Amino acid sequence: MTKPDKNAPKKTASSSIWGGRFAGGPSQLMTDINASISYDKAMYKQDIAGSVAHATMLAGQNIISSNDLDAICAGLATIEKEIDEGVFEFSDALEDIHMNIEMRLAELTGDPARRLHTARSRNDQVATDIRLWLREAIDQLDNQLAGLQEALLSQAETHTRTVMPGYTHLQTAQPVSFAFHLMAYVEMFGRDRGRLADTRKRVNESPLGAAALAGTPHPIDRHQTAQLLGFSRPMANAMDAVSARDFAVEFMAAAAICATHLSRLAEEIVIWSTDRFGFISLSDAFTTGSSIMPQKRNPDAAELVRAKPGRIIGDLMALLTVLKGLPLAYGKDMQEDKEPVFDAEASLSLSLAAMTGMIADLQAKPEAMRAALEKGHPTATDLADYLVRVLDMPFRDAHHVTGKLVALADSQNCALDGLELADMQAVEPRLDKAIYEVLSIDSALQARNSFGGTAPLEVEAHIKAARAAFIK
C-alpha cells in the first residue's frame, strides 16, 4: 500500500480565509509551521476586546449597522464564555486566535461576523492583541515586584541592628547591617519597576485601524478605538503600527535586568544558607532533600531563580535576531514574537513569586553573622578614617599605617582590637586607648551615618522613605 504524502496539499478549513485566490489547501507541513494557535490563544480575551472596540467604532461611523454590532458583541460574549469553560474547539487549520474566533463568530452570527473585519487586518489585530496582553502582564509584574519589596522591607525593619560582613570580591570589607544589605535590593527592584513603567508607556499605543500597513479608505475613528481600549493614543504611522516590536524587545530587556537582580539575590541566599556561612535558614517550603544524602537541605528554589536569567536573556536574543534586518512592514517572521514574550513573562513571574516566598520565609541567624566579623579585619577602614579625622594624617599615609597594623595583627593571629596598645604605638606613637572604641563593630556600624549609609538610624529613615515611595 502506498503511504500518503504528508507534504501533499489538501483541502482544509483555511481555504475560507484566503477566499478565491487559492484553489487548494496547504500541505500538512505548511499548516504545522504556519499555525500559531497553540500559543496565541493565550490572547483570546484581548482579541475579543479589540473586536468589540472595533465593531463599536464601525457602528458609530455607520460602517456597520447597530443590529450587526449587537450580533457581533453577543457572539463574542458567547465565544469568550466557551473558551473560559474549556469547550471551545481550536483548529490548527485556522492558524491563529483571530481566525479561530472569527470563524466561530460566523457560525454564530453569519453576515455580521463577515463584516467585522472591515477596515482592519490581522497585522494590526495581532499588534493590538499583544500590546493589550503585555500591558496587563506589566501591571501584574509591577504588583509582584511591590510584593517582593514589601517582603524585603518587613525583614529589614527587624534587622537594622543585626550586623554582618559587607563584602567586596566576596572578601570581608566593612561591617553593615542585614537590613542595609536587603535595602540594596529594594532599590534595585524599584528601578526594575521604573523600567517596566516606562516600557508600559510605549506599549500603551494603539495599532488598531492601521490595517495591513497603509491605513484604510473607510471613515474610521482610530482615536475612539484607542480610547475604548484604554490606550493613550493611536500610533501615528500605520506602517510602524503593524511592524513595530521594539516595545516587546524593551519589555524583555527590562525582564532580563530584573531577572538578573533576582539571580544575584538568589545566589546570596544560596551562599548564606550554606554550612560555611550559616547566615540564614529556609524552611521545608523552599528547600528539597537529597535522594542519597539524608542530611541535605538544598536551596533549590533559589538555585532555579538563579538560573532563570539564562532563559529570559535567550528570549530577548531570539526576538532581536528575528527582527534584525527585517524589512518593513509585516513579515510572517514576526509570528515568532509571542512565544519569547510569553515565556519571558511567565519565567519572571514565577521567579518573583518564588523569591517573595523565600524572603518572607527566611530566618536570619544574627549570631552567625556577627561571628563572621571576627575574621578579615572589617574595621580596618575605620582605623584609617580615624587617623585622618583625629590625627590629621593624609589618607594615603593612614592607609599605609593601617596596613602595617593589619599585618601585625595577622602575625599575632588576632583581630585589630586584640593588639596591645604598645604594639600599635610602635607603628603610630600618637594612638591612645580611644582607638579601641573605633575598632568596635557596633561603633563602626553607627559611624557610617552619611546619606545612604549603614548606620541604623539612616537605614530606618531609608526604610520609611522606601515604604512611602514603593508601597501604595
Coordinates of C-alpha atoms in Angstrom, one line a residue:
M1 CA 0.0 0.0 0.0
T2 CA 1.3 3.4 -0.9
K3 CA 1.8 5.7 2.2
P4 CA 0.1 9.1 2.0
D5 CA 2.4 12.0 1.3
K6 CA 2.1 14.4 4.3
N7 CA 3.6 17.2 2.2
A8 CA 0.8 16.8 -0.4
P9 CA -1.7 19.8 -0.5
K10 CA -5.0 19.0 1.0
K11 CA -8.2 21.0 1.3
T12 CA -8.6 22.4 4.8
A13 CA -10.8 25.0 6.6
S14 CA -8.1 27.6 6.0
S15 CA -9.2 27.8 2.3
S16 CA -12.0 30.0 3.5
I17 CA -9.5 32.5 4.9
W18 CA -8.0 33.2 1.5
G19 CA -11.2 33.3 -0.5
G20 CA -10.8 32.9 -4.2
R21 CA -7.0 33.4 -4.5
F22 CA -6.1 29.7 -3.7
A23 CA -7.8 26.7 -5.3
G24 CA -6.3 24.2 -2.9
G25 CA -5.4 24.0 0.8
P26 CA -1.9 23.9 2.3
S27 CA 0.2 20.8 2.9
Q28 CA 0.2 19.4 6.5
L29 CA 3.8 20.7 6.9
M30 CA 2.7 24.2 5.8
T31 CA -0.2 24.0 8.3
D32 CA 2.2 22.9 11.1
I33 CA 4.8 25.7 10.5
N34 CA 2.2 28.4 9.8
A35 CA -0.1 27.8 12.8
S36 CA 0.3 29.8 16.0
I37 CA -2.9 28.9 17.7
S38 CA -1.1 26.6 20.2
Y39 CA 0.3 29.7 21.9
D40 CA -1.5 32.8 20.7
K41 CA -4.8 31.5 22.1
A42 CA -3.5 33.0 25.3
M43 CA -4.6 36.4 23.9
Y44 CA -8.2 35.4 23.4
K45 CA -9.6 37.9 25.8
Q46 CA -7.5 40.7 24.3
D47 CA -8.6 39.6 20.8
I48 CA -12.2 39.7 21.8
A49 CA -11.9 43.1 23.5
G50 CA -10.2 44.5 20.4
S51 CA -13.0 43.2 18.2
V52 CA -15.7 44.7 20.4
A53 CA -14.0 48.1 20.3
H54 CA -13.5 47.8 16.5
A55 CA -17.2 46.9 16.0
T56 CA -18.3 49.7 18.3
M57 CA -16.4 52.2 16.2
L58 CA -17.6 50.7 12.9
A59 CA -21.2 51.1 14.1
G60 CA -20.5 54.6 15.4
Q61 CA -19.2 55.6 11.9
N62 CA -22.2 53.9 10.2
I63 CA -19.9 51.4 8.5
I64 CA -21.9 48.5 10.0
S65 CA -25.5 48.6 11.5
S66 CA -26.4 48.7 15.1
N67 CA -28.0 45.3 14.6
D68 CA -24.7 43.9 13.3
L69 CA -23.0 45.4 16.4
D70 CA -25.4 43.7 18.7
A71 CA -25.0 40.4 17.0
I72 CA -21.2 40.7 17.0
C73 CA -21.0 41.6 20.7
A74 CA -23.4 38.8 21.7
G75 CA -21.5 36.3 19.6
L76 CA -18.1 37.4 21.0
A77 CA -19.5 37.1 24.6
T78 CA -20.6 33.6 23.8
I79 CA -17.2 32.7 22.4
E80 CA -15.4 34.1 25.4
K81 CA -17.6 32.0 27.7
E82 CA -16.9 28.9 25.6
I83 CA -13.1 29.5 25.9
D84 CA -13.4 30.3 29.6
E85 CA -15.2 27.0 30.2
G86 CA -12.8 25.0 28.0
V87 CA -15.4 23.9 25.4
F88 CA -14.2 25.9 22.5
E89 CA -12.6 23.8 19.7
F90 CA -9.4 25.4 18.5
S91 CA -8.2 24.4 15.0
D92 CA -4.6 24.5 13.7
A93 CA -6.1 24.8 10.2
L94 CA -7.4 28.2 11.1
E95 CA -3.9 29.2 12.1
D96 CA -4.3 31.7 14.9
I97 CA -6.6 33.1 17.6
H98 CA -8.0 35.7 15.2
M99 CA -9.3 33.3 12.6
N100 CA -10.5 30.7 15.2
I101 CA -12.7 33.4 16.8
E102 CA -13.8 34.9 13.5
M103 CA -14.9 31.5 12.1
R104 CA -16.8 30.6 15.3
L105 CA -18.4 34.1 15.2
A106 CA -19.5 33.4 11.6
E107 CA -21.1 30.2 12.8
L108 CA -23.0 32.0 15.5
T109 CA -24.0 35.2 13.6
G110 CA -23.5 34.8 9.9
D111 CA -23.0 38.0 7.9
P112 CA -22.3 40.4 10.8
A113 CA -19.2 38.3 11.6
R114 CA -18.0 38.7 7.9
R115 CA -18.4 42.5 8.2
L116 CA -16.3 42.7 11.4
H117 CA -13.0 42.6 9.6
T118 CA -13.8 45.8 7.6
A119 CA -11.0 48.4 7.9
R120 CA -8.6 46.1 9.8
S121 CA -6.1 43.4 9.0
R122 CA -4.7 40.6 11.1
N123 CA -1.5 42.7 11.0
D124 CA -3.0 45.5 13.2
Q125 CA -5.2 43.0 15.0
V126 CA -2.3 40.9 16.4
A127 CA -0.2 44.0 17.1
T128 CA -3.2 45.3 19.2
D129 CA -3.7 42.0 21.0
I130 CA -0.1 41.6 22.1
R131 CA 0.0 45.2 23.3
L132 CA -3.1 44.7 25.4
W133 CA -1.8 41.4 26.7
L134 CA 1.6 42.9 27.6
R135 CA 0.1 45.9 29.3
E136 CA -1.8 43.6 31.6
A137 CA 1.3 41.5 32.2
I138 CA 3.4 44.5 33.1
D139 CA 0.8 45.6 35.6
Q140 CA 0.8 42.2 37.2
L141 CA 4.6 42.1 37.3
D142 CA 4.6 45.5 39.0
N143 CA 2.3 44.2 41.6
Q144 CA 4.6 41.2 42.2
L145 CA 7.6 43.5 42.5
A146 CA 5.8 45.6 45.0
G147 CA 5.1 42.4 47.0
L148 CA 8.7 41.5 46.9
Q149 CA 9.7 44.9 48.1
E150 CA 7.2 44.6 50.9
A151 CA 8.8 41.3 52.0
L152 CA 12.3 42.8 51.9
L153 CA 11.1 45.8 53.9
S154 CA 9.5 43.7 56.5
Q155 CA 12.7 41.7 57.0
A156 CA 14.8 44.9 57.1
E157 CA 12.6 46.5 59.8
T158 CA 13.6 43.6 62.1
H159 CA 17.3 43.7 61.4
T160 CA 18.5 47.3 61.4
R161 CA 21.0 46.4 64.2
T162 CA 21.8 42.9 63.0
V163 CA 25.5 43.2 62.0
M164 CA 27.1 41.2 59.2
P165 CA 30.1 41.5 56.9
G166 CA 29.7 43.6 53.9
Y167 CA 31.8 42.1 51.1
T168 CA 33.7 43.2 48.1
H169 CA 35.2 40.5 45.9
L170 CA 33.4 38.2 48.4
Q171 CA 36.1 39.2 50.9
T172 CA 35.2 40.8 54.2
A173 CA 35.2 44.5 53.7
Q174 CA 33.2 46.5 56.3
P175 CA 30.5 45.9 58.9
V176 CA 27.0 46.5 57.7
S177 CA 23.5 45.6 58.9
F178 CA 21.4 42.9 57.4
A179 CA 18.7 45.5 56.8
F180 CA 21.2 47.7 54.9
H181 CA 22.0 44.7 52.7
L182 CA 18.4 43.9 52.0
M183 CA 17.6 47.5 51.3
A184 CA 20.0 47.5 48.4
Y185 CA 17.6 45.1 46.7
V186 CA 14.6 47.2 47.5
E187 CA 16.3 49.9 45.4
M188 CA 17.2 47.5 42.6
F189 CA 13.6 46.3 42.3
G190 CA 12.4 49.8 42.5
R191 CA 14.4 50.6 39.3
D192 CA 13.0 47.5 37.7
R193 CA 9.5 48.8 38.4
G194 CA 10.5 52.1 36.8
R195 CA 11.8 50.4 33.7
L196 CA 8.6 48.4 33.4
A197 CA 6.5 51.6 33.9
D198 CA 8.5 53.4 31.2
T199 CA 8.1 50.4 28.9
R200 CA 4.4 50.4 29.5
K201 CA 4.1 54.0 28.1
R202 CA 5.4 52.7 24.8
V203 CA 3.3 49.6 24.9
N204 CA 0.2 51.6 25.5
E205 CA -0.3 52.9 22.0
S206 CA -3.0 51.6 19.6
P207 CA -2.2 50.0 16.2
L208 CA -5.8 49.2 15.6
G209 CA -7.1 50.7 12.3
A210 CA -3.7 50.7 10.7
A211 CA -5.0 47.8 8.6
A212 CA -2.4 45.9 6.6
L213 CA 0.3 48.7 6.6
A214 CA -1.1 51.8 4.9
G215 CA -4.4 52.7 6.7
T216 CA -7.8 52.3 5.2
P217 CA -10.2 54.3 2.9
H218 CA -13.1 53.6 5.3
P219 CA -14.0 56.6 7.5
I220 CA -12.8 55.0 10.8
D221 CA -12.1 56.7 14.1
R222 CA -8.8 55.4 15.5
H223 CA -8.9 57.7 18.4
Q224 CA -12.2 56.2 19.5
T225 CA -10.9 52.6 19.4
A226 CA -7.8 53.7 21.3
Q227 CA -9.9 55.3 24.0
L228 CA -12.2 52.3 24.2
L229 CA -9.2 50.0 24.8
G230 CA -7.5 52.3 27.3
F231 CA -4.6 53.2 25.0
S232 CA -3.0 56.6 25.4
R233 CA -3.2 57.4 21.7
P234 CA -3.4 55.7 18.3
M235 CA 0.0 55.1 16.7
A236 CA 0.9 57.9 14.3
N237 CA 2.2 55.9 11.3
A238 CA 0.3 52.8 10.0
M239 CA 3.4 51.1 8.7
D240 CA 5.1 51.5 12.1
A241 CA 2.0 50.4 13.9
V242 CA 1.9 46.9 12.3
S243 CA 5.7 46.3 12.1
A244 CA 7.0 47.7 15.5
R245 CA 8.0 45.1 18.0
D246 CA 10.6 47.3 19.9
F247 CA 8.1 47.5 22.8
A248 CA 8.3 43.7 23.2
V249 CA 12.1 43.9 23.0
E250 CA 12.1 46.7 25.6
F251 CA 9.9 44.6 27.9
M252 CA 12.2 41.6 27.6
A253 CA 15.3 43.7 28.2
A254 CA 13.6 45.1 31.4
A255 CA 12.6 41.5 32.3
A256 CA 16.2 40.3 31.8
I257 CA 17.6 43.0 34.0
C258 CA 15.0 42.2 36.7
A259 CA 15.8 38.5 36.4
T260 CA 19.5 39.3 36.8
H261 CA 18.7 41.2 40.0
L262 CA 16.7 38.2 41.3
S263 CA 19.6 35.9 40.4
R264 CA 22.0 38.0 42.4
L265 CA 19.8 37.8 45.5
A266 CA 19.2 34.1 44.8
E267 CA 23.0 33.5 44.8
E268 CA 23.3 35.3 48.1
I269 CA 20.5 33.1 49.6
V270 CA 22.4 30.0 48.4
I271 CA 25.7 31.3 49.9
W272 CA 24.1 32.5 53.2
S273 CA 22.3 29.2 53.7
T274 CA 25.5 27.0 53.3
D275 CA 27.1 25.4 56.3
R276 CA 30.2 27.6 55.8
F277 CA 28.1 30.8 56.2
G278 CA 25.0 29.8 58.1
F279 CA 23.6 33.4 58.0
I280 CA 20.1 32.3 57.2
S281 CA 17.9 29.2 57.1
L282 CA 15.0 28.3 54.8
S283 CA 12.1 26.1 55.8
D284 CA 10.9 23.0 54.1
A285 CA 8.6 25.1 51.9
F286 CA 11.6 26.3 49.8
T287 CA 14.1 23.5 50.1
T288 CA 14.5 19.9 49.0
G289 CA 16.3 16.9 50.2
S290 CA 18.8 14.5 48.5
S291 CA 17.9 11.1 47.1
I292 CA 21.0 9.6 48.7
M293 CA 22.3 12.0 51.4
P294 CA 19.7 12.3 54.2
Q295 CA 21.3 15.2 55.9
K296 CA 20.9 17.6 53.0
R297 CA 18.7 20.6 52.8
N298 CA 19.1 22.1 49.3
P299 CA 18.1 25.6 48.4
D300 CA 16.6 24.5 45.1
A301 CA 14.1 27.3 44.8
A302 CA 16.9 29.9 44.9
E303 CA 19.0 27.9 42.5
L304 CA 16.2 27.8 40.0
V305 CA 15.6 31.5 40.3
R306 CA 19.4 31.9 39.8
A307 CA 19.1 30.0 36.5
K308 CA 16.1 31.8 35.0
P309 CA 18.0 34.8 33.5
G310 CA 19.6 32.4 31.0
R311 CA 16.2 31.6 29.7
I312 CA 14.9 35.2 29.7
I313 CA 18.0 36.6 28.1
G314 CA 17.7 33.9 25.5
D315 CA 14.1 35.0 24.8
L316 CA 15.4 38.6 24.3
M317 CA 18.1 37.5 22.0
A318 CA 15.7 35.3 20.0
L319 CA 13.4 38.3 19.2
L320 CA 16.2 40.6 18.5
T321 CA 17.5 38.1 16.0
V322 CA 14.1 37.7 14.4
L323 CA 13.8 41.5 13.9
K324 CA 17.4 42.1 12.8
G325 CA 17.3 43.1 9.1
L326 CA 13.6 42.5 8.7
P327 CA 12.2 44.9 6.1
L328 CA 9.0 46.9 6.7
A329 CA 6.2 46.3 7.1
Y330 CA 5.0 42.9 8.2
G331 CA 6.6 39.6 7.6
K332 CA 5.5 36.2 8.9
D333 CA 8.8 36.1 10.8
M334 CA 7.0 38.4 13.3
Q335 CA 4.8 35.5 14.4
E336 CA 7.9 34.4 16.4
D337 CA 7.4 37.4 18.7
K338 CA 4.8 35.9 21.0
E339 CA 6.5 32.7 22.3
P340 CA 9.6 34.5 23.7
V341 CA 7.4 37.3 25.2
F342 CA 5.1 34.8 26.9
D343 CA 8.0 32.7 28.1
A344 CA 9.9 35.7 29.5
E345 CA 6.8 36.9 31.3
A346 CA 6.0 33.5 32.8
S347 CA 9.6 32.9 33.8
L348 CA 9.9 36.3 35.5
S349 CA 6.5 36.0 37.2
L350 CA 7.4 32.6 38.7
S351 CA 10.8 33.8 39.8
L352 CA 9.2 36.8 41.6
A353 CA 6.7 34.6 43.3
A354 CA 9.4 32.2 44.5
M355 CA 11.7 35.0 45.7
T356 CA 9.0 36.8 47.6
G357 CA 8.1 33.5 49.3
M358 CA 11.8 32.8 50.2
I359 CA 12.4 36.3 51.6
A360 CA 9.2 36.1 53.8
D361 CA 10.2 32.6 54.8
L362 CA 13.9 33.0 55.7
Q363 CA 15.1 33.2 59.2
A364 CA 18.2 35.3 59.9
K365 CA 20.9 34.0 62.3
P366 CA 22.4 37.1 63.9
E367 CA 25.0 35.2 65.9
A368 CA 26.5 33.6 62.8
M369 CA 26.5 36.9 61.0
R370 CA 28.3 38.7 63.9
A371 CA 30.8 35.8 64.3
A372 CA 31.8 36.2 60.7
L373 CA 33.0 39.6 61.5
E374 CA 35.7 38.2 63.7
K375 CA 37.8 37.5 60.6
G376 CA 39.0 39.7 57.8
H377 CA 39.6 42.9 59.9
P378 CA 36.3 44.6 58.9
T379 CA 37.1 47.8 60.9
A380 CA 40.4 48.5 59.1
T381 CA 38.9 51.3 57.1
D382 CA 37.5 52.8 60.3
L383 CA 41.0 52.8 61.7
A384 CA 42.3 54.6 58.6
D385 CA 39.5 57.1 58.8
Y386 CA 40.3 57.8 62.5
L387 CA 43.9 58.5 61.6
V388 CA 42.7 61.1 59.0
R389 CA 40.0 62.6 61.1
V390 CA 41.7 62.8 64.5
L391 CA 45.4 62.8 63.8
D392 CA 45.1 64.9 60.6
M393 CA 47.0 62.3 58.6
P394 CA 46.8 62.3 54.8
F395 CA 44.6 59.3 53.8
R396 CA 47.3 57.5 51.8
D397 CA 49.6 57.7 54.8
A398 CA 46.7 56.5 57.0
H399 CA 46.1 53.6 54.6
H400 CA 49.8 52.7 54.9
V401 CA 49.9 52.8 58.7
T402 CA 46.6 50.7 58.9
G403 CA 48.1 48.2 56.5
K404 CA 51.1 47.7 58.9
L405 CA 48.8 47.2 61.8
V406 CA 46.7 44.7 59.9
A407 CA 49.9 42.8 59.1
L408 CA 50.9 42.9 62.7
A409 CA 47.5 41.5 63.8
D410 CA 47.8 38.7 61.2
S411 CA 51.3 37.9 62.6
Q412 CA 49.8 37.6 66.1
N413 CA 46.7 35.8 64.8
C414 CA 44.4 38.3 66.4
A415 CA 41.9 40.9 65.4
L416 CA 42.9 44.6 65.3
D417 CA 41.2 45.3 68.6
G418 CA 43.2 42.4 70.0
L419 CA 46.5 44.2 69.6
E420 CA 48.2 45.6 72.6
L421 CA 48.3 49.4 72.7
A422 CA 52.0 49.5 73.0
D423 CA 52.4 47.4 69.8
M424 CA 50.1 49.8 67.9
Q425 CA 52.0 52.8 69.2
A426 CA 55.2 51.2 67.9
V427 CA 53.7 51.8 64.5
E428 CA 52.0 55.1 65.2
P429 CA 53.0 56.7 68.5
R430 CA 50.1 59.1 68.6
L431 CA 47.5 56.4 69.1
D432 CA 45.9 56.1 72.5
K433 CA 43.3 53.8 74.1
A434 CA 40.4 55.7 72.4
I435 CA 41.3 53.6 69.3
Y436 CA 39.6 50.5 70.8
E437 CA 36.2 52.2 70.6
V438 CA 36.8 53.0 66.9
L439 CA 37.7 49.3 66.3
S440 CA 34.3 48.1 67.8
I441 CA 32.0 46.5 65.3
D442 CA 28.9 48.4 66.6
S443 CA 30.7 51.7 66.7
A444 CA 31.8 51.2 63.1
L445 CA 28.2 50.5 62.1
Q446 CA 27.0 53.6 63.9
A447 CA 29.7 55.8 62.4
R448 CA 28.6 55.4 58.8
N449 CA 25.7 57.8 59.1
S450 CA 26.1 59.6 55.8
F451 CA 23.1 59.6 53.5
G452 CA 22.6 56.1 52.2
G453 CA 25.0 54.6 54.8
T454 CA 24.5 51.6 57.1
A455 CA 24.1 53.4 60.4
P456 CA 20.8 52.1 62.0
L457 CA 19.1 55.5 62.1
E458 CA 20.0 56.1 58.5
V459 CA 18.7 52.7 57.4
E460 CA 15.5 53.2 59.4
A461 CA 14.9 56.5 57.6
H462 CA 15.6 54.7 54.3
I463 CA 13.0 52.1 55.1
K464 CA 10.4 54.7 55.9
A465 CA 11.2 56.6 52.7
A466 CA 11.1 53.4 50.6
R467 CA 7.7 52.4 52.0
A468 CA 6.3 55.8 51.1
A469 CA 7.9 55.6 47.6
F470 CA 7.1 52.0 46.6
I471 CA 4.3 50.6 48.7
K472 CA 0.9 52.1 47.9

